[in-house]
Every structure is written in structure tokens, then in C-alpha cells.
Short mmCIF file of C-alpha atoms and ligand atoms in Angstrom, two decimals:
data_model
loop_
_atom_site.label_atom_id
_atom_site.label_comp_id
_atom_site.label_asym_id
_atom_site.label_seq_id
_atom_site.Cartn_x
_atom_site.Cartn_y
_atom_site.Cartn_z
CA UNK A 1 78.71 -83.73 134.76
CA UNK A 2 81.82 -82.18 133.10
CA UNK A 3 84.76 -84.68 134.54
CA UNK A 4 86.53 -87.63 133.07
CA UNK A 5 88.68 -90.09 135.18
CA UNK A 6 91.30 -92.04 133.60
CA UNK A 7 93.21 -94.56 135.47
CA UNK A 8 96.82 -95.18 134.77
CA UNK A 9 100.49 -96.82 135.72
CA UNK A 10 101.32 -94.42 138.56
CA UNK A 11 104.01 -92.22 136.88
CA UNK A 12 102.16 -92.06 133.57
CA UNK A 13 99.62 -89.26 134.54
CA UNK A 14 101.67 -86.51 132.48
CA UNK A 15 101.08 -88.93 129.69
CA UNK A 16 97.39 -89.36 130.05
CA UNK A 17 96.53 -85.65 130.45
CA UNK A 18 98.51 -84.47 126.87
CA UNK A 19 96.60 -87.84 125.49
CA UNK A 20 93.03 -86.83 126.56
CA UNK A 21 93.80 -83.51 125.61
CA UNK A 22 95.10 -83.93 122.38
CA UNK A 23 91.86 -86.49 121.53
CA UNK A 24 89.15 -83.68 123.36
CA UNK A 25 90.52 -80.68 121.03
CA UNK A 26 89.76 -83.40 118.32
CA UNK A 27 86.40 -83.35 119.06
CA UNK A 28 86.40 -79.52 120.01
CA UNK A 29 85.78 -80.21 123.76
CA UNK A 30 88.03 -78.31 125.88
CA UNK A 31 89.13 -78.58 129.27
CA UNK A 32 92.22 -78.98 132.05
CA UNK A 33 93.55 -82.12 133.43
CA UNK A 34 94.22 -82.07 137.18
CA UNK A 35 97.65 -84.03 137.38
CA UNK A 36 98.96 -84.92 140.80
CA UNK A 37 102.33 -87.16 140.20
CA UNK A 38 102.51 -90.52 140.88
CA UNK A 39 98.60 -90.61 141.97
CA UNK A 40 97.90 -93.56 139.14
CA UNK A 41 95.04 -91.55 137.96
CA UNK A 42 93.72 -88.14 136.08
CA UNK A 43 90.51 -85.61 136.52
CA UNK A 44 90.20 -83.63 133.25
CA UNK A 45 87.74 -81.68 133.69
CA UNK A 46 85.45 -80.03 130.53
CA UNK A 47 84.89 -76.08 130.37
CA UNK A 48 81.25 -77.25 129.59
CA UNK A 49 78.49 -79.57 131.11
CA UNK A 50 77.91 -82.99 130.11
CA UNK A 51 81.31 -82.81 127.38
CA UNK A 52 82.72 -85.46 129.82
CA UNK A 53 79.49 -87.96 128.46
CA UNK A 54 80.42 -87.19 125.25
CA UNK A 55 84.21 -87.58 125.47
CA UNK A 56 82.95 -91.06 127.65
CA UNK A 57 81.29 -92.07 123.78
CA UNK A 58 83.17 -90.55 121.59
CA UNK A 59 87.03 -90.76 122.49
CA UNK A 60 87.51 -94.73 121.08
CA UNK A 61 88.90 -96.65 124.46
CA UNK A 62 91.07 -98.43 122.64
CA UNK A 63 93.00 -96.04 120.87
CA UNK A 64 94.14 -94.73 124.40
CA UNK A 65 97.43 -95.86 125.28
CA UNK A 66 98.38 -94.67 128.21
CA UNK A 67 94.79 -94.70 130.15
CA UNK A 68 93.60 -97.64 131.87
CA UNK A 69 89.97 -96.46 132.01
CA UNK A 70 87.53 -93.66 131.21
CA UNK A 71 84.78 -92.60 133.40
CA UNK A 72 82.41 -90.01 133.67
CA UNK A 73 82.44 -88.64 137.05
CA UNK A 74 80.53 -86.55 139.75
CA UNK A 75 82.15 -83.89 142.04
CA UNK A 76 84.39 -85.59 144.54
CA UNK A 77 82.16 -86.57 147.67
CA UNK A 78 84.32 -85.82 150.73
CA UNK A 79 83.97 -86.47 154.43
CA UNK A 80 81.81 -89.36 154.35
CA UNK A 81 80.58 -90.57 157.44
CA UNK A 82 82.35 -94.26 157.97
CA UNK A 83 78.92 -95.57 159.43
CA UNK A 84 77.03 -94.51 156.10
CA UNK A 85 78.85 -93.73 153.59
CA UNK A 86 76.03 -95.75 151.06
CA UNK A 87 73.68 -93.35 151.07
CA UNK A 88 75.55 -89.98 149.69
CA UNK A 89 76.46 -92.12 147.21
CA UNK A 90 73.17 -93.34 145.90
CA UNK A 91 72.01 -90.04 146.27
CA UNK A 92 74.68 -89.09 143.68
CA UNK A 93 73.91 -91.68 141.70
CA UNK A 94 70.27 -90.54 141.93
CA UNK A 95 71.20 -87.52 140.43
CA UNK A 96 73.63 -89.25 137.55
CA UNK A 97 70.40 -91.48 136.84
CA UNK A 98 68.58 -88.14 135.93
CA UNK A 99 71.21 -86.96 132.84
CA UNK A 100 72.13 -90.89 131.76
CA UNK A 101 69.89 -93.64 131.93
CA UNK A 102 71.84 -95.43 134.80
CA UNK A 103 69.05 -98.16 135.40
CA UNK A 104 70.85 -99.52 131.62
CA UNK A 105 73.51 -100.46 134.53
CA UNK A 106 75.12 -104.16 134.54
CA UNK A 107 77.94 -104.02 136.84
CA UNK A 108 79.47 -101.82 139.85
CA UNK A 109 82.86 -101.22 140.88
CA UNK A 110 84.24 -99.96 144.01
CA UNK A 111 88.15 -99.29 143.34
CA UNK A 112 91.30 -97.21 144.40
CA UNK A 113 93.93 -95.79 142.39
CA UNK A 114 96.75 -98.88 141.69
CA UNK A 115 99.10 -97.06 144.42
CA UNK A 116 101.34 -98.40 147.48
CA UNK A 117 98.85 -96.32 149.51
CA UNK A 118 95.84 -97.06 148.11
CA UNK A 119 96.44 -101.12 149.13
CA UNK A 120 94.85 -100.58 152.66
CA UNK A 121 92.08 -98.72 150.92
CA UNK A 122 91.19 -101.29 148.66
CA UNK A 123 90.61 -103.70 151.52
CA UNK A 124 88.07 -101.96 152.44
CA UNK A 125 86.48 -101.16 148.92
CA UNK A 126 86.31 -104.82 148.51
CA UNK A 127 83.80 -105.38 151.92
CA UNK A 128 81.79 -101.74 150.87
CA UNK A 129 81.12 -103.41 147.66
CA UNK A 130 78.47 -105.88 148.56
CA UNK A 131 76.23 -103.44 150.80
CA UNK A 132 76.38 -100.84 147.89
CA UNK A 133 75.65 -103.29 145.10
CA UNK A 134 72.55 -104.89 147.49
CA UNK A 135 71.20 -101.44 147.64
CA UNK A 136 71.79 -100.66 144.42
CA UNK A 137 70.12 -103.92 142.91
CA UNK A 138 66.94 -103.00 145.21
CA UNK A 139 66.21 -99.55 143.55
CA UNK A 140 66.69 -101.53 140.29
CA UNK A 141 70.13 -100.78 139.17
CA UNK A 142 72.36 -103.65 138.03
CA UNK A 143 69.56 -105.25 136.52
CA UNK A 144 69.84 -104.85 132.80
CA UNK A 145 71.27 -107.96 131.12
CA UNK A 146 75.18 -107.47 129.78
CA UNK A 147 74.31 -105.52 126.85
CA UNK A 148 77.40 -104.49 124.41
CA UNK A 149 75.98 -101.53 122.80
CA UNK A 150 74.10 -99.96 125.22
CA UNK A 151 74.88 -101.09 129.06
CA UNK A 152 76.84 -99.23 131.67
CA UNK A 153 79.12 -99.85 134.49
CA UNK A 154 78.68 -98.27 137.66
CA UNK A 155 82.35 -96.76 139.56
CA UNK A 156 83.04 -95.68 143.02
CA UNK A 157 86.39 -94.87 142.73
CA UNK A 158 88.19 -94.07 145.86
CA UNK A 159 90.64 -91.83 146.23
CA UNK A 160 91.30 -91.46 149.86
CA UNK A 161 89.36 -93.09 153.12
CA UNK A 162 85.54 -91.54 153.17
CA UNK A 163 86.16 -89.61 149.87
CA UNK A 164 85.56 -90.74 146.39
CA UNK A 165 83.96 -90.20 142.64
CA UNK A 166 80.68 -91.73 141.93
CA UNK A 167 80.44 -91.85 137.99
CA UNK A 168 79.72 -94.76 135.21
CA UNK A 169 81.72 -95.84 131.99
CA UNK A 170 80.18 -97.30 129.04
CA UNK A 171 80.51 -101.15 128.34
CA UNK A 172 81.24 -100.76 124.47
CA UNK A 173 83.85 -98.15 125.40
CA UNK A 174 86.29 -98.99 128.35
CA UNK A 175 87.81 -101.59 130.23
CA UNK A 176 85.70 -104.34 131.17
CA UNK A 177 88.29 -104.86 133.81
CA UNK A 178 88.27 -104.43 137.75
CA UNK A 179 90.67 -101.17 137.76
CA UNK A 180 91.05 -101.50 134.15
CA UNK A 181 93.59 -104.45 135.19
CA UNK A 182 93.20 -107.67 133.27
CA UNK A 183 94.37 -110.99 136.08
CA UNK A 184 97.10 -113.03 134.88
CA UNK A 185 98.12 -115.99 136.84
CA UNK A 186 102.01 -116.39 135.86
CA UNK A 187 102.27 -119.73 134.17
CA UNK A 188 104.76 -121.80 136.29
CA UNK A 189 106.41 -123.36 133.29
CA UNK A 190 107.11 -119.89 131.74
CA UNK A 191 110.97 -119.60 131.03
CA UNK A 192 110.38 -115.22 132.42
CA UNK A 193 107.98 -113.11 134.39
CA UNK A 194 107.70 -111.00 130.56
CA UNK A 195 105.46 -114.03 129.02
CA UNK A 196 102.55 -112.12 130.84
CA UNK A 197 103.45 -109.14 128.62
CA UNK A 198 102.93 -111.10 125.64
CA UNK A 199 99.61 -112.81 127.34
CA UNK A 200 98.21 -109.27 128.01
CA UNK A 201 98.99 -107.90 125.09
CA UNK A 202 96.95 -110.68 123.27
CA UNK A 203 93.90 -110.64 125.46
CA UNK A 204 94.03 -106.55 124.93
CA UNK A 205 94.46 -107.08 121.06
CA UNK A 206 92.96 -110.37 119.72
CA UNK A 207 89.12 -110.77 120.34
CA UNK A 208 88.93 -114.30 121.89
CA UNK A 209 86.54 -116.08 119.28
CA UNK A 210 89.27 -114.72 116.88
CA UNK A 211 92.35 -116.18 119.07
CA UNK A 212 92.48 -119.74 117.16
CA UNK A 213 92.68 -118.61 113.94
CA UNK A 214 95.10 -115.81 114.34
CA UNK A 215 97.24 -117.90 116.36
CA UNK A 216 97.21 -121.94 115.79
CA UNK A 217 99.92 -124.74 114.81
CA UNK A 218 99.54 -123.90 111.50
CA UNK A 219 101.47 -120.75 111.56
CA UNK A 220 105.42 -119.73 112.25
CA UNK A 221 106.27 -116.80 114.35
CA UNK A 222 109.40 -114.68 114.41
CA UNK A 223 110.73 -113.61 117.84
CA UNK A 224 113.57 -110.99 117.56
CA UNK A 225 115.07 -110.49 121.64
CA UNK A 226 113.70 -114.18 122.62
CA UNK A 227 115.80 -115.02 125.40
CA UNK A 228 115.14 -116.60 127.91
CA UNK A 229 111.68 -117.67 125.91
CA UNK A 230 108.60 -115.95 127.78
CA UNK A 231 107.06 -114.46 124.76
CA UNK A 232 108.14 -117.75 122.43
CA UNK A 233 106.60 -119.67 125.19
CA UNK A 234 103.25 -117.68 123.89
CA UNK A 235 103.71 -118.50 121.02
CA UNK A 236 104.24 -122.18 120.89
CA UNK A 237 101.45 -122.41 123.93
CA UNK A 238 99.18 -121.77 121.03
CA UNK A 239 101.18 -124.31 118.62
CA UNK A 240 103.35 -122.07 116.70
CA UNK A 241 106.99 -122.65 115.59
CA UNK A 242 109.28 -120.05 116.36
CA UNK A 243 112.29 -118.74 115.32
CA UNK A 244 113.54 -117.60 118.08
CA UNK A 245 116.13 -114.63 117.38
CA UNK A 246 118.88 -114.05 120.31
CA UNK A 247 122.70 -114.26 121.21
CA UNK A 248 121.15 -115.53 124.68
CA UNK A 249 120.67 -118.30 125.94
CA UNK A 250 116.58 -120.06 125.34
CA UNK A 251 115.39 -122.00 128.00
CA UNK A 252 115.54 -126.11 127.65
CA UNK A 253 111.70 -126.73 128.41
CA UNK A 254 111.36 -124.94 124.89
CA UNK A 255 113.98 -126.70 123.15
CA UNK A 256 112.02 -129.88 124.51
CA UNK A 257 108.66 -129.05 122.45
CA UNK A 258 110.65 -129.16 119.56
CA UNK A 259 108.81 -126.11 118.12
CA UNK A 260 111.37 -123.69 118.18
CA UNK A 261 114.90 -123.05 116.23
CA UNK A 262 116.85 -121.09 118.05
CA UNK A 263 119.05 -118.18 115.84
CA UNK A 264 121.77 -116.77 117.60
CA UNK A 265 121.86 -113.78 115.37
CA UNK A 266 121.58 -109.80 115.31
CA UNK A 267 117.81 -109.08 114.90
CA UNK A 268 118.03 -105.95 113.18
CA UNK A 269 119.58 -107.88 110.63
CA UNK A 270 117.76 -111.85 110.77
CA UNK A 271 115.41 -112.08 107.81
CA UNK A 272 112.59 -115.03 107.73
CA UNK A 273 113.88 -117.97 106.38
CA UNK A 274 113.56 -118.60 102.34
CA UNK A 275 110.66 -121.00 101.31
CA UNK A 276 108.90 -120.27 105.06
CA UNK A 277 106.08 -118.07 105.08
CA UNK A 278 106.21 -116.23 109.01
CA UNK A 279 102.72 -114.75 110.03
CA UNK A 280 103.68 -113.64 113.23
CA UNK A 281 106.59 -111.44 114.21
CA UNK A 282 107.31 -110.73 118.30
CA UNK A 283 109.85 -107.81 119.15
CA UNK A 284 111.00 -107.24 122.91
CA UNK A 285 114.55 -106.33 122.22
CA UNK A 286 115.46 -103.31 124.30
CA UNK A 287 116.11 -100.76 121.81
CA UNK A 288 115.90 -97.01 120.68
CA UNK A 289 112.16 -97.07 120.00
CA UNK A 290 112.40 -95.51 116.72
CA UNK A 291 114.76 -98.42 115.52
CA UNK A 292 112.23 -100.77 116.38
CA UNK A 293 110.01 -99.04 114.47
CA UNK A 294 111.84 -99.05 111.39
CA UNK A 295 112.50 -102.41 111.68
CA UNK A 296 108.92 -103.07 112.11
CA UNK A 297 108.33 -101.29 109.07
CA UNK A 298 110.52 -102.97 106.95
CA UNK A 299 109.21 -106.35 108.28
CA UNK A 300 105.35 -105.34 107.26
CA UNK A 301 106.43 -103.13 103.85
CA UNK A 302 108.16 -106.18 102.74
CA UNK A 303 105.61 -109.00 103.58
CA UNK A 304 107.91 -110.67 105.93
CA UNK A 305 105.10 -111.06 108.40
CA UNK A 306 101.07 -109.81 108.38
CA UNK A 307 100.87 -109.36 112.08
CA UNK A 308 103.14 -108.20 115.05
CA UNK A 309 103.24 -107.45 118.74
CA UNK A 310 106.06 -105.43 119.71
CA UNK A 311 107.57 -103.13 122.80
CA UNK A 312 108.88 -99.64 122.32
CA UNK A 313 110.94 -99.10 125.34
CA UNK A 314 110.35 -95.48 127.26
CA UNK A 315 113.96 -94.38 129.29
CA UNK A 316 113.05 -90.83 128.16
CA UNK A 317 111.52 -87.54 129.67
CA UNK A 318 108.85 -86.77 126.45
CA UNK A 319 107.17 -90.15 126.46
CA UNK A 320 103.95 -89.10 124.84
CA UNK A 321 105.99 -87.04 121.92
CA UNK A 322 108.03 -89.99 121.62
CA UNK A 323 105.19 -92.27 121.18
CA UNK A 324 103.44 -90.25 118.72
CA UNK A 325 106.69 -89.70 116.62
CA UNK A 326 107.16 -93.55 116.06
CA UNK A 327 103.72 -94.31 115.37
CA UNK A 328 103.01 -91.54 112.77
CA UNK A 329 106.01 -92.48 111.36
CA UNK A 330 105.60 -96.36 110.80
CA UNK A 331 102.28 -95.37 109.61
CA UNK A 332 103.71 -93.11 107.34
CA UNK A 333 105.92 -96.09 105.90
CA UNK A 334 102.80 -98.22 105.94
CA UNK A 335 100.55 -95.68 103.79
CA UNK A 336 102.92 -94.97 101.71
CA UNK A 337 103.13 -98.87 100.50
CA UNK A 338 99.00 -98.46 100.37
CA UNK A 339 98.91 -101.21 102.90
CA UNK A 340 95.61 -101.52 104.90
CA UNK A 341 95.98 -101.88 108.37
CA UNK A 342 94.95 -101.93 112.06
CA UNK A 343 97.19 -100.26 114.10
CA UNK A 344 96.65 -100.24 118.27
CA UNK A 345 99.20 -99.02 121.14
CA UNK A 346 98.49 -99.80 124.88
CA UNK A 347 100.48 -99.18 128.16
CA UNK A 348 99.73 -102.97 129.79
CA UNK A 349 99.38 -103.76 133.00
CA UNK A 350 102.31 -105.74 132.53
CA UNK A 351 104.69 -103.05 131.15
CA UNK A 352 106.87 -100.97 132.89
CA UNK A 353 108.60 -98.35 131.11
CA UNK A 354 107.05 -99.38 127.94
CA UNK A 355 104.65 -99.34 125.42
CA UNK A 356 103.05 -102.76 123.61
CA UNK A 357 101.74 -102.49 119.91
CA UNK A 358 99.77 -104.57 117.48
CA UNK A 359 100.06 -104.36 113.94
CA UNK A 360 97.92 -106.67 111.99
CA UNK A 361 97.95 -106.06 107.81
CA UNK A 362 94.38 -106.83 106.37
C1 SAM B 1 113.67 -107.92 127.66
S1 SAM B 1 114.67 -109.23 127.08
C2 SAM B 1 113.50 -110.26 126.27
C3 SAM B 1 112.71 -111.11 127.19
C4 SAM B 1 111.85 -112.09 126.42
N1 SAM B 1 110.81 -111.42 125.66
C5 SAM B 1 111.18 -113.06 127.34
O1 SAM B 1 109.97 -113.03 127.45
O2 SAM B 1 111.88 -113.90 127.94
C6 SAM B 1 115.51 -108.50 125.74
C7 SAM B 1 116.35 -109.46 124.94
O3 SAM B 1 116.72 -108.79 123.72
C8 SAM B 1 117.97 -109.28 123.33
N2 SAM B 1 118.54 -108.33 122.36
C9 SAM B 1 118.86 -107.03 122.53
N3 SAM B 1 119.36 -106.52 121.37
C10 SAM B 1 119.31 -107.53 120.47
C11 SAM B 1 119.67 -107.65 119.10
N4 SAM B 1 120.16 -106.60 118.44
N5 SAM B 1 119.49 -108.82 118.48
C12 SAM B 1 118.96 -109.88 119.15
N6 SAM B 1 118.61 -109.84 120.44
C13 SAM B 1 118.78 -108.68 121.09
C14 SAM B 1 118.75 -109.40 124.63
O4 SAM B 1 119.79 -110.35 124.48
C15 SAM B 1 117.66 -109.88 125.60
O5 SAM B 1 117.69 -111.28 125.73
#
């Protein structure tokens, strides 16, 4: 099999080809992306066999930033019949099973692209799940027991009515969620719809054994562009205080908690407060996304903080050059202090025209 599909914000798919491609020529794969605007997802497609397994290995998940997943898939399997559409599709995964050891499967997902269109479609990907998976499980696929190294996830991934891509992704290498969309209930008591920004970006960034003790009562945060308070609500959720950096008004319910001071100040020109070590600085000020990287910088170069979340807003044509510019560049800064770092960029669910990084200094 020679084709990769990634999943993305419809809109973005420009993005995700010039990613993959950039990351394949790393690895001396070639290939072409098939880009069709605004269909939330793309095909690239290898100039030899079985690349697309090794790009499914080799091209680390999470430094993608614009894809949502990556899956290996088969040829597109058109014109199925609506009364059994099952069984060209176990045949294909027949034929999967005999280059990758598909039995090593834990999990299936039927899905759609995230489209307007697609809505209706996913309806009925939800109620062709359960027959597929009962056959499946019967021939012995979804067996295996969740393993993280070595386990697979089985994709049907619809892309119009009777016509899909049968194909896998690997469990230590992709999203382990359903369209590479992580659920977030919106917490009533949030002060703005952008706390889930700040939620996502945590769940994407933190490993959850490691949540309490990057992020407990014991710690101060920074948040430069608080107002109203979603991402400070994050942030004192998990019993931080917070300086919360804003002309704007911040909501009362945070005020209440008495875990925040508000600063009604520039925040391209706040600094952390003398005798009060921060550990955490949050940045969703909409800004030029080079100044925020700069900032960023001078934050991390000068020890004012040893771990951030931030936005880089998008309003511009060349998003992926963009992108790449700002984080070569505060990693230039970064080296050039011989700081050690981690360094991960992701398009969220939750972001629109926008990018969310994590920094954390080690
Ligand atoms: C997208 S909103 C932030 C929403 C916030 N993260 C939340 O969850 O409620 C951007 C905020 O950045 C603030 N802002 C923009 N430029 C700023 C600056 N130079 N200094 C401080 N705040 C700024 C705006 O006042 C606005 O409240």
C-alpha cells in the first residue's frame, strides 16, 4: 500500500500536504498529495509500495501540526452495494492482513471527514460500525489486548455514501482519538468557550500520570491576554495562582477563588513579579505571531517561566511558512542560550485560525 491519509481542520489541507511532504523528503520517501479544498482531509500518495507503512512508523505523530491523523490506506473502494457493503471491506482488509500483521488489531473506526456534508454520513458510519466490528472480532481481529508498542487500529474512513478507505494506523503513533478529535464537554462555570483550547492543549501535551505534578497548587502561572478568564480558569481548576495579564475585564467567579491577581497591564511589557518564582506562562493575546514568539523567547531565555502554552494566530495566506519561521526561530533563541528543551506545535480541535504550542525547559 503506497497511501497516507491525514485528517485535518477543513481549510488546512494546503497545510498538511507541504507538512507531510517536507517530513517524507526527510526520510527520502517521495510522493504527491491529492488536495481537494475544504475536504478536511489529504491522500499523499508514495511513488513506491509500502513507503506509506513506513512514513505510518517513522514520521513522529506528534510533531505534526496541522494533521489530525495518519493512516495507511488501501485504494479507495467505490460503489459499494448499500445491502453489503461489509464484505469488500474485509476482503480488503484480508489483503492489508497479508503485508501488516492486522490480527495485532485493538480497535476499529468507521469515520467521515469533519465536514458540513459529511454529518449525514457519519450517522450512518456510527450504525455500520457494530456489524463490521462483529465480523471483524469473529475472524479474530480486535482481539489483541491494548498494546502501546505494537497494536493497531483499524479505519474505514468514509469519504462519500458507499465509498471509502480501508487502512490501519499504529497505536504508538497517531491519535488515539475517534477522528483524531479529543471530546470536551464545555465546563458550565467557564468565564469563555476558549478554556477548551487551553483543556485540549493540555490533554494533547501533558501525559495524564504527569498532569499533577506539572500543574498543582503549588505553582503560579502567568496569563498574558486573560480576559474574560477561560484559560486562567485552567489554571486555577488545577490550583494555580494566576496573574492574570489584561486591560479587560476578568470574570467575578475567578475573582471569588481568590487565586488570581488581576494586572491590567501591556503584556509585551508585564514581567513576573520580584521574589515570585512563575512556572507556568499562558499566551492567547491576538498578536503578530512572530511577536509572540519573541516574547516567548525572552520569557524562557530569561528563566521567567520553565513551561508555556501559547497561540500563534494564522490571518495569513503562507500558514505553513509562517509556522516554520517562528518556530525555527524561537528555537534558534533557545539553542543559542544552550537550553534543553521539548518543543511541540498542534492545530487543536479547538483552534480556529491558530496554532497551540508547548514549551517545557528540562
Ligand atoms: C482571545 S482573547 C483571550 C481569551 C482568553 N484566553 C480566555 O480564555 O478567556 C485575547 C485577549 O488578549 C488581550 N490582549 C491583546 N493584546 C494585549 C496586550 N498587548 N496586552 C494584554 N492583553 C492583550 C485582549 O484584551 C483580549 O482580552
Amino acid at each position: 500500500m503506497n497511501k497516507l491519509a491525514l485528517y485535518c481542520r477543513p481549510g488546512f489541507e494546503k497545510e498538511v500536504a507541504a507538512e507531510i511532504m517536507d517530513h517524507a523528503a526527510s526520510l527520502g520517501i517521495f510522493g504527491f498529495a491529492r488536495v481537494q479544498e475544504h475536504s478536511g482531509y489529504v491522500i499523499f500518495e508514495c511513488y513506491q509500495p509500502n513507503e506509506a507503512n513506513r512514513l505510518a512508523r517513522e514520521v513522529p505523530f506528534n510533531q505534526l501540526i496541522f494533521a489530525r491523523q495518519m493512516l495507511v490506506v488501501s485504494n479507495l473502494l467505490e460503489n459499494l452495494d448499500p445491502t453489503d457493503g461489509i464484505s469488500p471491506i474485509v476482503t480488503m482488509f484480508e489483503e492489508i492482513s497479508a503485508q501488516v500483521n492486522i490480527r495485532l488489531s485493538v480497535e476499529l473506526f468507521v469515520e467521515t471527514a469533519d465536514t458540513n456534508e459529511s454529518k449525514e454520513l457519519s450517522t450512518f458510519c456510527r450504525k455500520f460500525t457494530v456489524p463490521l466490528r462483529q465480523v471483524l472480532k469473529k475472524q479474530g481481529w480486535l482481539a489483541h489486548k491494548a498494546n502501546r508498542k505494537s497494536g493497531l487500529f483499524l479505519h474505514c474512513f468514509f469519504v462519500k455514501p458507499n465509498c471509502c478507505y480501508v487502512g490501519y494506523s499504529y497505536i504508538n503513533n497517531h491519535s488515539e482519538h475517534f477522528m483524531g478529535i479529543p471530546r470536551l464537554k464545555f465546563p458550565s462555570e467557564a468565564p469563555s468557550r476558549s478554556t477548551l483550547k487551553l483543556e485540549e492543549a493540555i490533554l494533547t501535551f501533558i501525559p495524564k500520570k504527569e498532569e499533577e505534578k506539572r500543574l498543582n497548587e503549588s505553582m503560579t502561572g502567568v496569563d498574558l491576554g486573560a480576559c474574560p478568564g477561560g484559560w486562567t480558569y485552567q489554571l486555577v481548576k488545577r490550583g494555580l495562582f494566576v496573574y492574570a495579564v489584561d486591560h479587560g475585564k476578568m470574570a467575578d467567579s475567578l475573582h471569588e477563588t481568590g487565586r488570581i491577581e488581576h494586572c491590567a497591564e501591556d503584556g509585551f511589557k508585564f514581567q513576573p513579579p520580584k521574589r515570585k518564582k512563575v512556572d507556568w506562562l499562558v499566551c492567547d493575546m491576538v498578536e503578530q505571531p512572530s511577536r509572540i514568539t519573541n516574547l516567548i523567547g525572552k520569557w524562557l531565555v530569561n528563566g521567567w517561566c520553565r513551561e508555556t502554552i501559547f497561540n500563534l494566530k494564522l490571518p495569513m495566506k503562507k500558514r505553513y511558512q509562517e509556522v516554520r519561521q517562528c518556530l525555527e526561530n524561537l528555537t534558534d533563541m533557545l539553542n543559542k542560550q544552550n537550553l534543553t528543551f521539548e518543543i511541540q506545535a498542534k492545530h487543536l480541535y479547538h483552534d480556529r485560525e491558530e496554532i497551540t504550542v508547548h514549551i517545557v525547559i528540562k
